[in-house]
């Protein structure tokens, strides 16, 4: 039985899909400190101009340079697999497909944009990239990309993860990257925070502030900053996932997809799979598109579509996005990649426009789904991915109840071989459901969002 | 540029290749405690009869049952990749291909035989398998296989690894396996050793003794033992690697392979790639076949072809194999999978017959090779695999010196994402070269091999 559908290298998509060209509603540009839209020039110390152009582009299709394709070929096209064993276990008439992004050398979808960003930076004459990382997926992916292109990479890793996950540092260093704990003594932002809170565990917001500072203060002019999610050009680079999936579904003889599912933290793996299908939806097809987030960090399901900063120190412009508030600290769930207060503006806008149907799921249901998946399909997935699987199982059960043969496609964003501690703790009964209370929500919105400019729909 | 060659599912090999049918020289059967060849019946409490039949088969080609193919399809055929970036880095005219066995859910070649063994056991009415594991690769693979088939799995894990690598236990448990530290209080073998040495770190030899005892003493009659390497039927199951590679090389337009390389501990990943090419060699083709072992455990390069036991407690029959002595304790290199005193009888016989050219390489050269591979090809490999890469780099450099366009194929037996501690220690300069001294070698051979029956050639 055909359980995986490979796409030939020669059939790899040669353009990315830019949903900005098709998204209904008014564009809401990033706003500077003065409340006015920021110009591309203002971003030039942070990003290379070729990526800034992509960030603001309204072109529907953007050519993938040959140099980027050469990098992507190393693991792409990724397989599309059919979860026949999960289907059988559930006794569902649904056909469940998943795009397997765990096959990249870093084990997740992150390298799709890492190699593209590194390549564009190198084209622009940049020799070094700085970035931040939480659990380590993005820092690993960018280190990997820089290794392939002979560039330097410096990663500010949130201290608590730095201490808890030494293997991530080893991974980055094996690829030639430098990984230091954040807050560090290397930046003003880091020093100021350490002076006030020497024992702080750090946060993604702090690490972003440090990485941006390290890029813009480099006097050689050959250093830029790189972000692994949220921004428009990151969503763009990830659309290769969905574009490949559409070709593979055609090969598999699938005429219509009913449901598309992805977990959503900053939004990039979800958008990567979903945006090409969202285009079909905009063009009139009936497709349900579901971003899945943790109940403890319910950005799309419970936070408003608002203008807010991407980081604690407010070093980034204000972006129009669903946001729980830039200083919100999500509960310590194992799905570290879903612990972000905001959401990609393009995903946020699509949700605000009613194109997508976000849901949130609690931690235990997600781990239960991951265990079922491990024992039926045989793959141990990342805790982030378990959210997509939990939602898939819900939809497959619905299909069973309705007796309908639905086609469900989800994104397997990464494997969980570096996250086995979470599985251990789940099996030992040490994990609990964590949900944001209304009081906490009101409090964080009051603190960070109230009074900010309101994006248009 | 085509850097990977997929094989269509429909082109998967449908028979395993049994080199026993073609190997020159006299067969040397396993010997029982009385020094006489053991009969298949004597193995019946340990293995199911269908696998015992495979173990002693002289048939050249053995059909892969549809049920096993269904399991293998989950990740097979595995990709053959061309290491174009490594070639470029080395400036070699050699074409370097590698078979990527890291794509299995357990991350190595081990599931190829794990699913086959579990399937045959299940066919035979067995409900539970016991086994031992050193670093954890094999215990993970067998737990995975048992999960897919709804069987129980019990793994005795060498205590020092059990303590040092808790994630491996989590992996086995996620797949429903039970993993306990060896020596344990659950077997006579374990209790006796603990009584004498309560603080022992354990050893593979002890763990084998416990796993065999747990199988044969189960009064239900529905438990058997499973071994992840060394035995003939394990080599057989792994030949799918080389058979796929031959098809893929043909697709890539390669007419002649010059050199085949694999790391060798118990011999299974090496044999899996090499045996189909060895058949071509037996039939007259000029192919260099290189098993690579650590200088600290030089079984093929420095130990005699002799009869010896597979375990410390001498619970296994005596096998005709290159052996450093059944109670030899190799130095603590990171390539745990290569720390075995013996070598598969079929590999040993092939080497003794001059069909293969084993070499040993020291630890630092292997890690250096792995670092080069990570930064050129982008993949972080297992420390075991690094031995194959070090040998490949040697041969590619030779090709450069000679100005010859050699075709080299090596087996990438597994990824190193669970072994990053070794990389960390290498980069920190904490690793040293470890080599077996002549005195130690003489001592271990005197202790374990001297006076044993001598196999024929």
PDB file of N, CA and C in Angstrom, chain A residues 1-4 6-7 9 70 72-77 81 85 103 105-106 144 147-148 166-168 170-171 173-176 371 374-380 415 417-418 420-421 423-424 427, chain B residues 1-4 6-7 9 70 72-77 81 85 103 105-106 144 147-148 166-168 170-171 173-176 371 374-380 415 417-418 420-421 423-424 427:
ATOM      1  N   UNK A   1       0.840  -1.198   0.000  1.00  0.00           N
ATOM      2  CA  UNK A   1       0.000   0.000   0.000  1.00  0.00           C
ATOM      3  C   UNK A   1       0.881   1.256   0.000  1.00  0.00           C
ATOM      4  N   UNK A   2       0.537   2.216  -0.829  1.00  0.00           N
ATOM      5  CA  UNK A   2       1.352   3.439  -0.899  1.00  0.00           C
ATOM      6  C   UNK A   2       1.092   4.298   0.328  1.00  0.00           C
ATOM      7  N   UNK A   3       2.026   4.310   1.251  1.00  0.00           N
ATOM      8  CA  UNK A   3       1.835   5.130   2.439  1.00  0.00           C
ATOM      9  C   UNK A   3       2.630   6.420   2.376  1.00  0.00           C
ATOM     10  N   UNK A   4       3.539   6.521   1.388  1.00  0.00           N
ATOM     11  CA  UNK A   4       4.201   7.814   1.244  1.00  0.00           C
ATOM     12  C   UNK A   4       4.301   8.179  -0.221  1.00  0.00           C
ATOM     13  N   UNK A   6       6.418  10.412  -2.698  1.00  0.00           N
ATOM     14  CA  UNK A   6       7.561  11.281  -2.950  1.00  0.00           C
ATOM     15  C   UNK A   6       7.260  12.149  -4.156  1.00  0.00           C
ATOM     16  N   UNK A   7       7.860  13.301  -4.179  1.00  0.00           N
ATOM     17  CA  UNK A   7       7.784  14.167  -5.348  1.00  0.00           C
ATOM     18  C   UNK A   7       9.188  14.198  -5.923  1.00  0.00           C
ATOM     19  N   UNK A   9      12.555  15.490  -7.505  1.00  0.00           N
ATOM     20  CA  UNK A   9      13.277  16.745  -7.379  1.00  0.00           C
ATOM     21  C   UNK A   9      12.911  17.718  -8.502  1.00  0.00           C
ATOM     22  N   UNK A  70      18.938  24.811  -4.684  1.00  0.00           N
ATOM     23  CA  UNK A  70      20.062  23.892  -4.462  1.00  0.00           C
ATOM     24  C   UNK A  70      20.197  23.516  -2.991  1.00  0.00           C
ATOM     25  N   UNK A  72      17.602  23.650  -0.782  1.00  0.00           N
ATOM     26  CA  UNK A  72      16.384  22.923  -0.398  1.00  0.00           C
ATOM     27  C   UNK A  72      16.407  21.468  -0.876  1.00  0.00           C
ATOM     28  N   UNK A  73      17.038  21.237  -2.034  1.00  0.00           N
ATOM     29  CA  UNK A  73      17.126  19.881  -2.583  1.00  0.00           C
ATOM     30  C   UNK A  73      17.740  18.885  -1.613  1.00  0.00           C
ATOM     31  N   UNK A  74      18.506  19.400  -0.665  1.00  0.00           N
ATOM     32  CA  UNK A  74      19.193  18.481   0.239  1.00  0.00           C
ATOM     33  C   UNK A  74      18.213  17.602   1.014  1.00  0.00           C
ATOM     34  N   UNK A  75      17.024  18.120   1.257  1.00  0.00           N
ATOM     35  CA  UNK A  75      16.036  17.260   1.931  1.00  0.00           C
ATOM     36  C   UNK A  75      14.636  17.369   1.314  1.00  0.00           C
ATOM     37  N   UNK A  76      14.460  18.298   0.382  1.00  0.00           N
ATOM     38  CA  UNK A  76      13.160  18.473  -0.241  1.00  0.00           C
ATOM     39  C   UNK A  76      13.149  17.883  -1.639  1.00  0.00           C
ATOM     40  N   UNK A  77      11.997  17.611  -2.234  1.00  0.00           N
ATOM     41  CA  UNK A  77      10.673  17.655  -1.612  1.00  0.00           C
ATOM     42  C   UNK A  77      10.578  16.682  -0.444  1.00  0.00           C
ATOM     43  N   UNK A  81       2.870  11.656   3.535  1.00  0.00           N
ATOM     44  CA  UNK A  81       2.549  10.293   3.958  1.00  0.00           C
ATOM     45  C   UNK A  81       1.061  10.172   4.253  1.00  0.00           C
ATOM     46  N   UNK A  85      -2.341   3.672   9.291  1.00  0.00           N
ATOM     47  CA  UNK A  85      -2.413   2.903  10.533  1.00  0.00           C
ATOM     48  C   UNK A  85      -3.187   3.672  11.604  1.00  0.00           C
ATOM     49  N   UNK A 103      12.052  15.430   8.134  1.00  0.00           N
ATOM     50  CA  UNK A 103      13.182  14.843   7.393  1.00  0.00           C
ATOM     51  C   UNK A 103      14.346  15.807   7.158  1.00  0.00           C
ATOM     52  N   UNK A 105      17.665  18.068   8.027  1.00  0.00           N
ATOM     53  CA  UNK A 105      18.764  17.750   8.946  1.00  0.00           C
ATOM     54  C   UNK A 105      18.557  18.292  10.361  1.00  0.00           C
ATOM     55  N   UNK A 106      17.828  19.401  10.498  1.00  0.00           N
ATOM     56  CA  UNK A 106      17.583  19.942  11.830  1.00  0.00           C
ATOM     57  C   UNK A 106      16.318  19.339  12.435  1.00  0.00           C
ATOM     58  N   UNK A 144      22.680  25.576  10.930  1.00  0.00           N
ATOM     59  CA  UNK A 144      22.789  24.629   9.815  1.00  0.00           C
ATOM     60  C   UNK A 144      22.893  25.380   8.482  1.00  0.00           C
ATOM     61  N   UNK A 147      26.177  27.109   8.098  1.00  0.00           N
ATOM     62  CA  UNK A 147      27.252  26.155   7.808  1.00  0.00           C
ATOM     63  C   UNK A 147      27.304  25.860   6.317  1.00  0.00           C
ATOM     64  N   UNK A 148      26.134  25.648   5.725  1.00  0.00           N
ATOM     65  CA  UNK A 148      26.096  25.294   4.300  1.00  0.00           C
ATOM     66  C   UNK A 148      26.602  26.430   3.424  1.00  0.00           C
ATOM     67  N   UNK A 166      21.374  21.190  26.841  1.00  0.00           N
ATOM     68  CA  UNK A 166      22.741  21.393  26.353  1.00  0.00           C
ATOM     69  C   UNK A 166      22.973  20.784  24.969  1.00  0.00           C
ATOM     70  N   UNK A 167      22.136  19.789  24.600  1.00  0.00           N
ATOM     71  CA  UNK A 167      22.338  19.151  23.306  1.00  0.00           C
ATOM     72  C   UNK A 167      22.029  20.094  22.146  1.00  0.00           C
ATOM     73  N   UNK A 168      21.110  21.027  22.382  1.00  0.00           N
ATOM     74  CA  UNK A 168      20.805  21.992  21.327  1.00  0.00           C
ATOM     75  C   UNK A 168      22.021  22.864  21.039  1.00  0.00           C
ATOM     76  N   UNK A 170      25.102  21.968  21.513  1.00  0.00           N
ATOM     77  CA  UNK A 170      26.060  21.106  20.815  1.00  0.00           C
ATOM     78  C   UNK A 170      25.714  21.005  19.332  1.00  0.00           C
ATOM     79  N   UNK A 171      24.427  20.929  19.040  1.00  0.00           N
ATOM     80  CA  UNK A 171      23.977  20.845  17.645  1.00  0.00           C
ATOM     81  C   UNK A 171      24.391  22.106  16.880  1.00  0.00           C
ATOM     82  N   UNK A 173      26.731  24.217  17.623  1.00  0.00           N
ATOM     83  CA  UNK A 173      28.186  24.313  17.525  1.00  0.00           C
ATOM     84  C   UNK A 173      28.754  23.322  16.515  1.00  0.00           C
ATOM     85  N   UNK A 174      28.130  22.156  16.419  1.00  0.00           N
ATOM     86  CA  UNK A 174      28.572  21.193  15.403  1.00  0.00           C
ATOM     87  C   UNK A 174      28.450  21.819  14.021  1.00  0.00           C
ATOM     88  N   UNK A 175      27.433  22.650  13.847  1.00  0.00           N
ATOM     89  CA  UNK A 175      27.266  23.347  12.574  1.00  0.00           C
ATOM     90  C   UNK A 175      28.032  24.681  12.548  1.00  0.00           C
ATOM     91  N   UNK A 176      28.893  24.900  13.516  1.00  0.00           N
ATOM     92  CA  UNK A 176      29.747  26.084  13.477  1.00  0.00           C
ATOM     93  C   UNK A 176      29.134  27.333  14.073  1.00  0.00           C
ATOM     94  N   UNK A 371       1.080   9.931  21.633  1.00  0.00           N
ATOM     95  CA  UNK A 371       1.334   8.533  21.999  1.00  0.00           C
ATOM     96  C   UNK A 371       0.625   7.592  21.026  1.00  0.00           C
ATOM     97  N   UNK A 374       2.603   7.616  17.872  1.00  0.00           N
ATOM     98  CA  UNK A 374       3.854   6.852  17.985  1.00  0.00           C
ATOM     99  C   UNK A 374       3.606   5.357  17.865  1.00  0.00           C
ATOM    100  N   UNK A 375       2.504   4.904  18.440  1.00  0.00           N
ATOM    101  CA  UNK A 375       2.267   3.463  18.475  1.00  0.00           C
ATOM    102  C   UNK A 375       1.507   2.948  17.249  1.00  0.00           C
ATOM    103  N   UNK A 376       0.955   3.843  16.448  1.00  0.00           N
ATOM    104  CA  UNK A 376       0.305   3.396  15.208  1.00  0.00           C
ATOM    105  C   UNK A 376       1.206   3.710  14.013  1.00  0.00           C
ATOM    106  N   UNK A 377       1.549   4.964  13.843  1.00  0.00           N
ATOM    107  CA  UNK A 377       2.385   5.350  12.705  1.00  0.00           C
ATOM    108  C   UNK A 377       3.868   5.140  12.969  1.00  0.00           C
ATOM    109  N   UNK A 378       4.228   4.973  14.245  1.00  0.00           N
ATOM    110  CA  UNK A 378       5.618   4.668  14.565  1.00  0.00           C
ATOM    111  C   UNK A 378       6.534   5.862  14.713  1.00  0.00           C
ATOM    112  N   UNK A 379       6.010   7.072  14.549  1.00  0.00           N
ATOM    113  CA  UNK A 379       6.870   8.253  14.610  1.00  0.00           C
ATOM    114  C   UNK A 379       6.648   9.040  15.900  1.00  0.00           C
ATOM    115  N   UNK A 380       7.747   9.436  16.523  1.00  0.00           N
ATOM    116  CA  UNK A 380       7.683  10.259  17.726  1.00  0.00           C
ATOM    117  C   UNK A 380       7.796  11.716  17.294  1.00  0.00           C
ATOM    118  N   UNK A 415      10.201  16.186  14.369  1.00  0.00           N
ATOM    119  CA  UNK A 415      10.228  14.997  15.218  1.00  0.00           C
ATOM    120  C   UNK A 415      10.530  15.386  16.663  1.00  0.00           C
ATOM    121  N   UNK A 417      12.632  13.703  18.834  1.00  0.00           N
ATOM    122  CA  UNK A 417      13.751  12.952  19.410  1.00  0.00           C
ATOM    123  C   UNK A 417      14.618  13.791  20.346  1.00  0.00           C
ATOM    124  N   UNK A 418      14.481  15.124  20.260  1.00  0.00           N
ATOM    125  CA  UNK A 418      15.206  15.988  21.190  1.00  0.00           C
ATOM    126  C   UNK A 418      14.281  16.446  22.321  1.00  0.00           C
ATOM    127  N   UNK A 420      12.301  14.201  24.338  1.00  0.00           N
ATOM    128  CA  UNK A 420      11.754  13.005  24.978  1.00  0.00           C
ATOM    129  C   UNK A 420      11.466  13.204  26.450  1.00  0.00           C
ATOM    130  N   UNK A 421      12.048  14.250  27.034  1.00  0.00           N
ATOM    131  CA  UNK A 421      11.774  14.537  28.432  1.00  0.00           C
ATOM    132  C   UNK A 421      10.283  14.799  28.662  1.00  0.00           C
ATOM    133  N   UNK A 423       7.802  13.519  26.921  1.00  0.00           N
ATOM    134  CA  UNK A 423       7.112  12.219  26.877  1.00  0.00           C
ATOM    135  C   UNK A 423       7.295  11.474  28.198  1.00  0.00           C
ATOM    136  N   UNK A 424       8.526  11.496  28.710  1.00  0.00           N
ATOM    137  CA  UNK A 424       8.807  10.860  30.005  1.00  0.00           C
ATOM    138  C   UNK A 424       7.891  11.389  31.085  1.00  0.00           C
ATOM    139  N   UNK A 427       4.289  10.274  30.605  1.00  0.00           N
ATOM    140  CA  UNK A 427       4.051   8.873  30.983  1.00  0.00           C
ATOM    141  C   UNK A 427       4.125   8.686  32.491  1.00  0.00           C
TER     142      UNK A 427
ATOM    143  N   UNK B   1      20.660  19.982  -9.236  1.00  0.00           N
ATOM    144  CA  UNK B   1      21.475  18.761  -9.284  1.00  0.00           C
ATOM    145  C   UNK B   1      20.829  17.667  -8.437  1.00  0.00           C
ATOM    146  N   UNK B   2      20.781  16.469  -8.996  1.00  0.00           N
ATOM    147  CA  UNK B   2      20.140  15.366  -8.250  1.00  0.00           C
ATOM    148  C   UNK B   2      21.070  14.902  -7.131  1.00  0.00           C
ATOM    149  N   UNK B   3      20.752  15.249  -5.915  1.00  0.00           N
ATOM    150  CA  UNK B   3      21.590  14.817  -4.802  1.00  0.00           C
ATOM    151  C   UNK B   3      20.979  13.646  -4.050  1.00  0.00           C
ATOM    152  N   UNK B   4      19.731  13.338  -4.372  1.00  0.00           N
ATOM    153  CA  UNK B   4      19.190  12.128  -3.757  1.00  0.00           C
ATOM    154  C   UNK B   4      18.384  11.340  -4.778  1.00  0.00           C
ATOM    155  N   UNK B   6      15.477   8.641  -4.976  1.00  0.00           N
ATOM    156  CA  UNK B   6      14.452   7.837  -4.327  1.00  0.00           C
ATOM    157  C   UNK B   6      14.167   6.617  -5.191  1.00  0.00           C
ATOM    158  N   UNK B   7      13.741   5.582  -4.541  1.00  0.00           N
ATOM    159  CA  UNK B   7      13.292   4.393  -5.261  1.00  0.00           C
ATOM    160  C   UNK B   7      11.799   4.307  -5.001  1.00  0.00           C
ATOM    161  N   UNK B   9       8.220   2.883  -4.158  1.00  0.00           N
ATOM    162  CA  UNK B   9       7.773   1.788  -3.302  1.00  0.00           C
ATOM    163  C   UNK B   9       7.588   0.491  -4.094  1.00  0.00           C
ATOM    164  N   UNK B  70       5.012  -4.530   4.206  1.00  0.00           N
ATOM    165  CA  UNK B  70       4.084  -3.500   4.682  1.00  0.00           C
ATOM    166  C   UNK B  70       4.682  -2.678   5.819  1.00  0.00           C
ATOM    167  N   UNK B  72       8.047  -2.364   6.305  1.00  0.00           N
ATOM    168  CA  UNK B  72       9.220  -1.664   5.774  1.00  0.00           C
ATOM    169  C   UNK B  72       8.834  -0.422   4.966  1.00  0.00           C
ATOM    170  N   UNK B  73       7.680  -0.506   4.278  1.00  0.00           N
ATOM    171  CA  UNK B  73       7.207   0.622   3.473  1.00  0.00           C
ATOM    172  C   UNK B  73       7.093   1.912   4.274  1.00  0.00           C
ATOM    173  N   UNK B  74       6.962   1.779   5.572  1.00  0.00           N
ATOM    174  CA  UNK B  74       6.759   2.982   6.376  1.00  0.00           C
ATOM    175  C   UNK B  74       7.916   3.966   6.229  1.00  0.00           C
ATOM    176  N   UNK B  75       9.115   3.468   5.977  1.00  0.00           N
ATOM    177  CA  UNK B  75      10.230   4.399   5.752  1.00  0.00           C
ATOM    178  C   UNK B  75      11.113   3.984   4.575  1.00  0.00           C
ATOM    179  N   UNK B  76      10.875   2.813   4.021  1.00  0.00           N
ATOM    180  CA  UNK B  76      11.684   2.338   2.913  1.00  0.00           C
ATOM    181  C   UNK B  76      10.924   2.489   1.601  1.00  0.00           C
ATOM    182  N   UNK B  77      11.572   2.447   0.443  1.00  0.00           N
ATOM    183  CA  UNK B  77      13.017   2.466   0.275  1.00  0.00           C
ATOM    184  C   UNK B  77      13.627   3.742   0.871  1.00  0.00           C
ATOM    185  N   UNK B  81      21.829   9.049  -1.393  1.00  0.00           N
ATOM    186  CA  UNK B  81      22.185  10.441  -1.641  1.00  0.00           C
ATOM    187  C   UNK B  81      23.594  10.530  -2.201  1.00  0.00           C
ATOM    188  N   UNK B  85      28.536  17.925  -1.867  1.00  0.00           N
ATOM    189  CA  UNK B  85      29.174  19.027  -1.148  1.00  0.00           C
ATOM    190  C   UNK B  85      30.444  18.563  -0.455  1.00  0.00           C
ATOM    191  N   UNK B 103      16.646   7.668   8.133  1.00  0.00           N
ATOM    192  CA  UNK B 103      15.252   8.101   7.939  1.00  0.00           C
ATOM    193  C   UNK B 103      14.220   7.222   8.639  1.00  0.00           C
ATOM    194  N   UNK B 105      12.025   5.623  11.723  1.00  0.00           N
ATOM    195  CA  UNK B 105      11.520   6.309  12.926  1.00  0.00           C
ATOM    196  C   UNK B 105      12.473   6.204  14.119  1.00  0.00           C
ATOM    197  N   UNK B 106      13.253   5.131  14.198  1.00  0.00           N
ATOM    198  CA  UNK B 106      14.198   5.004  15.299  1.00  0.00           C
ATOM    199  C   UNK B 106      15.540   5.653  14.951  1.00  0.00           C
ATOM    200  N   UNK B 144       9.866  -0.185  18.898  1.00  0.00           N
ATOM    201  CA  UNK B 144       9.122   0.388  17.775  1.00  0.00           C
ATOM    202  C   UNK B 144       8.418  -0.712  16.979  1.00  0.00           C
ATOM    203  N   UNK B 147       5.556  -2.191  18.883  1.00  0.00           N
ATOM    204  CA  UNK B 147       4.405  -1.276  18.910  1.00  0.00           C
ATOM    205  C   UNK B 147       3.572  -1.446  17.642  1.00  0.00           C
ATOM    206  N   UNK B 148       4.253  -1.538  16.501  1.00  0.00           N
ATOM    207  CA  UNK B 148       3.529  -1.632  15.231  1.00  0.00           C
ATOM    208  C   UNK B 148       2.742  -2.935  15.133  1.00  0.00           C
ATOM    209  N   UNK B 166      18.777   8.724  29.646  1.00  0.00           N
ATOM    210  CA  UNK B 166      17.375   8.506  30.019  1.00  0.00           C
ATOM    211  C   UNK B 166      16.414   8.680  28.842  1.00  0.00           C
ATOM    212  N   UNK B 167      16.841   9.440  27.821  1.00  0.00           N
ATOM    213  CA  UNK B 167      15.943   9.664  26.689  1.00  0.00           C
ATOM    214  C   UNK B 167      15.703   8.388  25.896  1.00  0.00           C
ATOM    215  N   UNK B 168      16.686   7.490  25.903  1.00  0.00           N
ATOM    216  CA  UNK B 168      16.487   6.232  25.188  1.00  0.00           C
ATOM    217  C   UNK B 168      15.381   5.408  25.852  1.00  0.00           C
ATOM    218  N   UNK B 170      12.914   6.682  27.529  1.00  0.00           N
ATOM    219  CA  UNK B 170      11.667   7.371  27.198  1.00  0.00           C
ATOM    220  C   UNK B 170      11.190   6.978  25.802  1.00  0.00           C
ATOM    221  N   UNK B 171      12.128   6.843  24.891  1.00  0.00           N
ATOM    222  CA  UNK B 171      11.798   6.463  23.516  1.00  0.00           C
ATOM    223  C   UNK B 171      11.167   5.070  23.494  1.00  0.00           C
ATOM    224  N   UNK B 173       9.724   3.506  25.943  1.00  0.00           N
ATOM    225  CA  UNK B 173       8.436   3.515  26.639  1.00  0.00           C
ATOM    226  C   UNK B 173       7.347   4.189  25.806  1.00  0.00           C
ATOM    227  N   UNK B 174       7.722   5.212  25.058  1.00  0.00           N
ATOM    228  CA  UNK B 174       6.743   5.849  24.174  1.00  0.00           C
ATOM    229  C   UNK B 174       6.189   4.820  23.198  1.00  0.00           C
ATOM    230  N   UNK B 175       7.037   3.905  22.779  1.00  0.00           N
ATOM    231  CA  UNK B 175       6.596   2.832  21.890  1.00  0.00           C
ATOM    232  C   UNK B 175       6.056   1.622  22.659  1.00  0.00           C
ATOM    233  N   UNK B 176       5.827   1.792  23.942  1.00  0.00           N
ATOM    234  CA  UNK B 176       5.178   0.729  24.710  1.00  0.00           C
ATOM    235  C   UNK B 176       6.121  -0.330  25.252  1.00  0.00           C
ATOM    236  N   UNK B 371      32.478  16.055  11.709  1.00  0.00           N
ATOM    237  CA  UNK B 371      32.320  17.518  11.700  1.00  0.00           C
ATOM    238  C   UNK B 371      32.346  18.047  10.266  1.00  0.00           C
ATOM    239  N   UNK B 374      29.038  17.242   8.736  1.00  0.00           N
ATOM    240  CA  UNK B 374      27.956  18.102   9.246  1.00  0.00           C
ATOM    241  C   UNK B 374      27.976  19.470   8.569  1.00  0.00           C
ATOM    242  N   UNK B 375      29.174  19.973   8.320  1.00  0.00           N
ATOM    243  CA  UNK B 375      29.270  21.343   7.793  1.00  0.00           C
ATOM    244  C   UNK B 375      29.240  21.395   6.267  1.00  0.00           C
ATOM    245  N   UNK B 376      29.388  20.242   5.618  1.00  0.00           N
ATOM    246  CA  UNK B 376      29.266  20.236   4.156  1.00  0.00           C
ATOM    247  C   UNK B 376      27.913  19.655   3.749  1.00  0.00           C
ATOM    248  N   UNK B 377      27.649  18.439   4.171  1.00  0.00           N
ATOM    249  CA  UNK B 377      26.387  17.801   3.799  1.00  0.00           C
ATOM    250  C   UNK B 377      25.234  18.203   4.704  1.00  0.00           C
ATOM    251  N   UNK B 378      25.551  18.771   5.865  1.00  0.00           N
ATOM    252  CA  UNK B 378      24.500  19.297   6.733  1.00  0.00           C
ATOM    253  C   UNK B 378      23.890  18.286   7.680  1.00  0.00           C
ATOM    254  N   UNK B 379      24.376  17.037   7.651  1.00  0.00           N
ATOM    255  CA  UNK B 379      23.768  16.011   8.497  1.00  0.00           C
ATOM    256  C   UNK B 379      24.686  15.643   9.661  1.00  0.00           C
ATOM    257  N   UNK B 380      24.101  15.547  10.848  1.00  0.00           N
ATOM    258  CA  UNK B 380      24.852  15.130  12.030  1.00  0.00           C
ATOM    259  C   UNK B 380      24.664  13.626  12.185  1.00  0.00           C
ATOM    260  N   UNK B 415      21.491   8.696  12.428  1.00  0.00           N
ATOM    261  CA  UNK B 415      21.805  10.093  12.769  1.00  0.00           C
ATOM    262  C   UNK B 415      22.316  10.189  14.195  1.00  0.00           C
ATOM    263  N   UNK B 417      21.482  12.617  16.512  1.00  0.00           N
ATOM    264  CA  UNK B 417      20.755  13.605  17.314  1.00  0.00           C
ATOM    265  C   UNK B 417      20.572  13.173  18.765  1.00  0.00           C
ATOM    266  N   UNK B 418      20.747  11.875  19.028  1.00  0.00           N
ATOM    267  CA  UNK B 418      20.680  11.407  20.412  1.00  0.00           C
ATOM    268  C   UNK B 418      22.097  11.236  20.982  1.00  0.00           C
ATOM    269  N   UNK B 420      24.623  13.794  20.911  1.00  0.00           N
ATOM    270  CA  UNK B 420      25.317  15.074  20.783  1.00  0.00           C
ATOM    271  C   UNK B 420      26.348  15.311  21.872  1.00  0.00           C
ATOM    272  N   UNK B 421      26.230  14.556  22.953  1.00  0.00           N
ATOM    273  CA  UNK B 421      27.204  14.698  24.022  1.00  0.00           C
ATOM    274  C   UNK B 421      28.622  14.393  23.518  1.00  0.00           C
ATOM    275  N   UNK B 423      29.748  14.847  20.474  1.00  0.00           N
ATOM    276  CA  UNK B 423      30.190  16.000  19.687  1.00  0.00           C
ATOM    277  C   UNK B 423      30.656  17.125  20.615  1.00  0.00           C
ATOM    278  N   UNK B 424      29.865  17.373  21.664  1.00  0.00           N
ATOM    279  CA  UNK B 424      30.232  18.397  22.644  1.00  0.00           C
ATOM    280  C   UNK B 424      31.618  18.143  23.201  1.00  0.00           C
ATOM    281  N   UNK B 427      34.353  18.739  20.634  1.00  0.00           N
ATOM    282  CA  UNK B 427      34.626  20.158  20.393  1.00  0.00           C
ATOM    283  C   UNK B 427      35.318  20.801  21.593  1.00  0.00           C
TER     284      UNK B 427
END
